[in-house]
XYZ file of C-alpha atoms in Angstrom:
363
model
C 128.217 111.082 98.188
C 127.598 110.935 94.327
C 124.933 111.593 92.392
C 124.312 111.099 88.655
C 121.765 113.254 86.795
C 119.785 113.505 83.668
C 116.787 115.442 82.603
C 116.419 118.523 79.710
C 120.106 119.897 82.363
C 122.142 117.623 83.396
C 124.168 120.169 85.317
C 123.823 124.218 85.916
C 126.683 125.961 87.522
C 126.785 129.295 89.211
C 128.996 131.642 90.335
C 127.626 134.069 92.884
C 128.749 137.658 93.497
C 129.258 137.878 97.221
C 127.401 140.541 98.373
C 124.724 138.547 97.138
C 121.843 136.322 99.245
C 123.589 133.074 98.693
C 121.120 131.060 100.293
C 118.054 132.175 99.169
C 119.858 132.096 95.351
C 120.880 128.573 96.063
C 116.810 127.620 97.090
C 115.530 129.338 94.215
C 117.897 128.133 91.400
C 117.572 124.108 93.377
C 113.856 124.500 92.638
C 113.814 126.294 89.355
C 116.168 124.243 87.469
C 115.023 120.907 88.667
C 115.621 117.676 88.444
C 118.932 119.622 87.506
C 121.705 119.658 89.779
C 122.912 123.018 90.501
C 126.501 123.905 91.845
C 127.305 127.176 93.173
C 130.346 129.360 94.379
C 130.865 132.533 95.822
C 133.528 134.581 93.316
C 136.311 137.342 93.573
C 134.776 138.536 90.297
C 132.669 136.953 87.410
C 133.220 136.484 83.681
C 129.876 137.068 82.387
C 128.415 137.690 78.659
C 130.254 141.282 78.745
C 133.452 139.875 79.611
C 134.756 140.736 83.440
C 132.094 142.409 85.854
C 130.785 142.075 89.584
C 127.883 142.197 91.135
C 126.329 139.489 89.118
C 125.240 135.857 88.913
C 126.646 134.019 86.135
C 124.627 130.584 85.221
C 125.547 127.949 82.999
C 123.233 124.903 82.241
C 124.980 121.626 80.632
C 122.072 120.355 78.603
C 121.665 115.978 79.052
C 121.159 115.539 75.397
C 124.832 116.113 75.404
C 126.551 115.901 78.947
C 126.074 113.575 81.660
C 127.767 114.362 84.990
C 128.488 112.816 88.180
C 128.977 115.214 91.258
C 130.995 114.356 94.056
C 130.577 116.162 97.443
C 133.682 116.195 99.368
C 133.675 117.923 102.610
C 135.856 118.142 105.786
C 138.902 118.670 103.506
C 141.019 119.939 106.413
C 140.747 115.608 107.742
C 140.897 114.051 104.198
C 141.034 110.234 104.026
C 143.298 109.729 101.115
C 142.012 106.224 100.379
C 138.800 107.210 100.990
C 138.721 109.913 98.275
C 140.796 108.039 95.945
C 137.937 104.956 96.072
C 134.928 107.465 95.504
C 136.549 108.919 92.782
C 137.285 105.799 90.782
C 134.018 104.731 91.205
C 132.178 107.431 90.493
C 134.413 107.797 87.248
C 134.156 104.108 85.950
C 130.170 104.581 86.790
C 129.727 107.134 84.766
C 132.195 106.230 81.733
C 129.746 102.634 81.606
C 126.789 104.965 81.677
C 127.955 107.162 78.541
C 130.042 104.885 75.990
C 128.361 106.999 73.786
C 130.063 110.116 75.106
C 133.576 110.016 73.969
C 134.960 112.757 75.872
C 135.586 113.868 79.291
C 136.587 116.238 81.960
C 136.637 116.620 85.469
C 135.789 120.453 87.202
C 136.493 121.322 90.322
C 135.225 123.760 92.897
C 136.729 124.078 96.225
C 136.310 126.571 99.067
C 139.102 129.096 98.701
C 139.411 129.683 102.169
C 139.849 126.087 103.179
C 143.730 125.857 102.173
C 143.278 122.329 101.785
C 143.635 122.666 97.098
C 146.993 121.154 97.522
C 146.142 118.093 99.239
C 142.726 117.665 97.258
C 144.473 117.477 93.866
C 146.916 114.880 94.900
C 143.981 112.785 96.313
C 142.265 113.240 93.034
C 144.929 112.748 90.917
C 145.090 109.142 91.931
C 142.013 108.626 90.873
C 140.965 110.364 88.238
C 143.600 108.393 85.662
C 144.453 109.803 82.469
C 140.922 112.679 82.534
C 141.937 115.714 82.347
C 140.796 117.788 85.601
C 140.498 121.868 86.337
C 138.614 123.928 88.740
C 138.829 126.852 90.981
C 138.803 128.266 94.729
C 135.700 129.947 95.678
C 136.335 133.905 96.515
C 134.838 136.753 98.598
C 135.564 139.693 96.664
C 139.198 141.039 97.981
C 138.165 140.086 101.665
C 139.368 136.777 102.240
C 136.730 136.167 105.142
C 133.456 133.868 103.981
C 133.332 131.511 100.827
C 131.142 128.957 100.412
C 129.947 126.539 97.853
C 126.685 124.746 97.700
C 125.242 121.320 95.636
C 121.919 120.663 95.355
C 120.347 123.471 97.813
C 122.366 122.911 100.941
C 125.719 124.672 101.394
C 129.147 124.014 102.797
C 132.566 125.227 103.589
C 136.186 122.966 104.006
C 134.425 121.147 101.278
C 134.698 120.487 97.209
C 132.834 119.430 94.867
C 133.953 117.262 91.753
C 131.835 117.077 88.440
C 132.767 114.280 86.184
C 131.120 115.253 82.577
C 131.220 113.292 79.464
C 130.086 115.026 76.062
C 129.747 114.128 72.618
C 131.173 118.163 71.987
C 134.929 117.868 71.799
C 136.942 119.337 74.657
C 140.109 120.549 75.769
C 141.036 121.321 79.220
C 143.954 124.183 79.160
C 145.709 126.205 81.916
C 147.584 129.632 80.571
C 149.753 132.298 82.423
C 151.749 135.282 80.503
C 154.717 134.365 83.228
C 157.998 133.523 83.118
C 161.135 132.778 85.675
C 163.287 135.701 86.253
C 167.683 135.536 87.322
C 166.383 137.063 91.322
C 166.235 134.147 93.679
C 165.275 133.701 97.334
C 164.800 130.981 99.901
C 162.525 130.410 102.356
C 164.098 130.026 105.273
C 161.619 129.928 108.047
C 157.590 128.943 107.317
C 154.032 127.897 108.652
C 152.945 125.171 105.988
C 149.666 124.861 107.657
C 149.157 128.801 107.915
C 150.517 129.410 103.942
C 152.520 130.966 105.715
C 156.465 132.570 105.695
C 158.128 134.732 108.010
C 161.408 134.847 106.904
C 163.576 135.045 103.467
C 166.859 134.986 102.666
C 166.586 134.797 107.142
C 165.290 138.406 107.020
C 161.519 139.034 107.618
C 159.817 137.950 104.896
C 157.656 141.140 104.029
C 161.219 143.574 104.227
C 162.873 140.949 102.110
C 160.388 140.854 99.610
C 160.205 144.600 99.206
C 164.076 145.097 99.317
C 164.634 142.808 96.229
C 161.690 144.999 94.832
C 163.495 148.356 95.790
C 159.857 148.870 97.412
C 158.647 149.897 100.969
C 158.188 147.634 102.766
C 154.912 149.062 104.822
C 153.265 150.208 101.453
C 152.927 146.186 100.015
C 149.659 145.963 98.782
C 147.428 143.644 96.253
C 148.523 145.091 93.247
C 151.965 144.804 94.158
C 151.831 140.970 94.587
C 149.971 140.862 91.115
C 152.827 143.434 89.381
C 155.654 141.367 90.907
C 154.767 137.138 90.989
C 157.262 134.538 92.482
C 157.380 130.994 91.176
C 158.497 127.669 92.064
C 159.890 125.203 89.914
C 157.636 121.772 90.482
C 158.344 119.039 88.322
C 160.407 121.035 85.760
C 157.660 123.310 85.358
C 157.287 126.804 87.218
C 154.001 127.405 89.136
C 152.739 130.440 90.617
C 153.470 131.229 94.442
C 151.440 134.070 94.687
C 151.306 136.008 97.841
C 147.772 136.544 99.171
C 148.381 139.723 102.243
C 150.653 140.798 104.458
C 150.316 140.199 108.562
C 150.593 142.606 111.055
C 153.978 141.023 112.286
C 155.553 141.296 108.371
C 155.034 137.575 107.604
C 153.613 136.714 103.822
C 150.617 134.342 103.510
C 150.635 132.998 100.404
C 147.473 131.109 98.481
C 149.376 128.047 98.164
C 151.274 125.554 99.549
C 154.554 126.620 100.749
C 157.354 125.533 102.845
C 161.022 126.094 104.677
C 163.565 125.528 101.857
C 161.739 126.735 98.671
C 163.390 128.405 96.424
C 161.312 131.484 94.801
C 162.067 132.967 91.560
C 160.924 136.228 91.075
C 158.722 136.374 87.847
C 159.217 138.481 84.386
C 155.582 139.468 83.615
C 154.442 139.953 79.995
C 151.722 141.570 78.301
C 148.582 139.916 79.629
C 145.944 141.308 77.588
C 148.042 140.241 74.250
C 149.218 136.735 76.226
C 145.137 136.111 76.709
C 144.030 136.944 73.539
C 147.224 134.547 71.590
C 146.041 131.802 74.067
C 142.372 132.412 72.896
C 143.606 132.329 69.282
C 145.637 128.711 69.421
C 142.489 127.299 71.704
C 139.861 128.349 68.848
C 142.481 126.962 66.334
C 141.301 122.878 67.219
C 137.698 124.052 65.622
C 134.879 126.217 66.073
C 134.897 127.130 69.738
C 130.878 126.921 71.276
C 131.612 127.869 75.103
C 134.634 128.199 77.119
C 134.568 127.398 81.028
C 136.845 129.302 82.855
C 138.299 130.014 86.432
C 140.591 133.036 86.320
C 142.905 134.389 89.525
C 141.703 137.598 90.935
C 145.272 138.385 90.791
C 145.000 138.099 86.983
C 142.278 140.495 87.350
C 143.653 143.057 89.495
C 147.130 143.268 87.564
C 144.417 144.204 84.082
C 143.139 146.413 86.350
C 146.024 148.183 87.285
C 147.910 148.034 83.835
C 144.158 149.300 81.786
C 144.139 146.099 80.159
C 141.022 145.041 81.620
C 138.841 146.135 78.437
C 141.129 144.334 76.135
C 140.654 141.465 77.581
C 137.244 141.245 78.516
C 136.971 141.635 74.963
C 138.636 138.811 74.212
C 136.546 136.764 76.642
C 133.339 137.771 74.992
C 134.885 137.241 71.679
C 135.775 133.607 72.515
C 133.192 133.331 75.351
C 134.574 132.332 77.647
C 132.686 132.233 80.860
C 133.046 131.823 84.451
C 134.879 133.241 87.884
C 137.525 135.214 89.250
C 139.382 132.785 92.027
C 141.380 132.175 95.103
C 143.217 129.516 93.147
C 143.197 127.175 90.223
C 143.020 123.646 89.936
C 144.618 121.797 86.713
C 146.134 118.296 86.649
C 147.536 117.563 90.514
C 148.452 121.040 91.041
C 146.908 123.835 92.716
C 148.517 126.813 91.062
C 148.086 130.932 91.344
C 147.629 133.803 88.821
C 146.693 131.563 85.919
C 143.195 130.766 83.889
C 142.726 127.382 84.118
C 139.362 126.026 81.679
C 137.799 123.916 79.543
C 137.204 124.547 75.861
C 133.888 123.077 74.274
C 133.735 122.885 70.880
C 131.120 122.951 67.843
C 129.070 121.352 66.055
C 126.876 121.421 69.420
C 125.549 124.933 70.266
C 124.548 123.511 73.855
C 124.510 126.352 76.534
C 122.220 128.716 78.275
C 124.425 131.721 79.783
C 122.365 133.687 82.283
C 123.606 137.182 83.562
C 121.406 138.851 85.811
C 121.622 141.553 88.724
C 121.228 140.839 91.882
């Protein structure tokens, strides 16, 4: 279903710590912010005014004097109807660019139940349709538990399910995706996998989890979150390398992963550079195409934990407020037709328009 909107908001977005009373946020903010439509997502961390935090609801409001948007709810993602998809798109797209001629540019965001490990499938469908617009988004996250995210449109709420905004602005824009990641020389292959699980048991034909560790020189039975954030593999896609990133560790030593991943792939092990000095040169170049109003953002908890773990997080939440940038810690990011891992994926809005109202507040 679609749904175009206007009004003093044409869209408000929020991302929901959650430990927080999603539904009765998602009633109050549907009733407060009307006619606005309101989008909503569950986080594994927010990006608020102060940079990275928890605990908190981050709001953004899209103002109609200068954004229109189109939402598309698209649920059941685990049965997707390619053609199907691919139709709604295009015509929710072409509906809205006839709407806005006025509005010369455009984006599409995405949010998509992180727990649904259906991203890969969605961004092909919407690929197909969504041309030559450039197109980001994020999976929805629950903290480091990996057990309940949801997302919500308009007051009701869903899981296996997405949600597309189509936006066109007079502000100019530019969507961007940015990792401090490069390929390393140590290889591996997967040799035996679950695709529909994320999921490999063996590499190099030794149990995954061991095999992983030995090229490490780690233990094996001490493989923990930080260590999958310290030590990346990547894929090369399209001669581009994309994040792999490995999500836990199962009780039998298999590796589930947060994205698609098969029998055959060869993983490169990753050299990781500075992050906080990667984010903040990334920040510089973005804010180098003009005066930067508001940056949307969707940012890997992996991203998050590695800061974490190396003290960087500081630096770099000072370079989010310094840019502000706003937005969530993910499952996963969306840019293009990929679904990719430990990366910030975002859209940059730019002056002369000073159109947003950030809300923090605790819950």
């Amino acid at each position: 279903m679609a749904k175009t909107l206007g009004g003093d908001l044409g869209q408000v977005m929020l991302f929901i710590d959650p430990e927080a009373d999603f539904d009765r946020i998602i009633s109050e903010a549907d009733e407060a912010f009307a006619p606005a439509s309101v989008i909503a997502c569950t986080t594994a961390g927010e990006i608020g005014v102060e940079g990275y935090t928890d605990g908190e609801i981050v709001a953004i409001g899209f103002p109609a004097q200068h954004f229109m948007v189109s939402t598309l709810l698209i649920t059941d993602l685990d049965k997707l109807r390619s053609h199907d998809v691919i139709g709604e798109v295009i015509r929710t797209r072409m509906a809205l660019d006839a709407r806005t001629p006025h509005f010369p540019h455009a984006f599409a965001f995405v949010m998509v139940d992180g727990l649904s490990r259906c991203e890969d499938q969605l961004m092909s469908c919407l690929a197909s349709g969504l041309s030559t617009l450039p197109v980001f988004g994020g999976s929805a996250g629950d903290g480091v538990r990996f057990e309940n995210t949801r997302i919500s449109i308009d007051g009701s709420c869903y899981r296996n399910a997405a949600i597309v905004s189509f936006v066109r602005t007079d502000c100019p824009v530019r969507v961007f995706s940015l990792n401090h990641l490069d390929p390393g020389t140590e290889r591996m292959v997967v040799t035996k996998a679950n695709p529909s699980h994320r999921m490999v048991q063996e590499i190099n034909a030794r149990p995954a989890a061991r095999e992983y560790a030995r090229i490490l020189g780690k233990n094996p039975d001490f493989l923990s979150q930080f260590t999958f954030a310290a030590h990346p593999l990547v894929v090369r896609v399209g001669g581009q390398h994309h994040v792999r990133a490995i999500q836990r560790v199962t009780e039998d030593g298999a590796l589930v992963f947060f994205s698609a991943i098969d029998e055959g792939i060869v993983l490169t092990l990753a050299k990781v550079g500075d992050i906080a000095a990667h984010l903040d040169a990334a920040m510089e170049d973005i804010s180098g195409d003009g005066e930067v109003d508001m940056i949307l953002a969707c940012d890997c908890l992996l991203r998050r934990i590695e800061a974490t773990q190396k003290q960087a997080a500081r630096d770099m939440s000072g370079t989010l407020v310094k840019n502000r940038v706003m937005g969530f810690n993910t499952y996963g990011e969306q840019v293009g037709a990929k679904h990719v891992n430990q990366t910030m994926t975002g859209v940059a809005i730019y002056a002369p328009i000073s159109a947003f109202a950030p809300v923090n507040r605790q819950d």
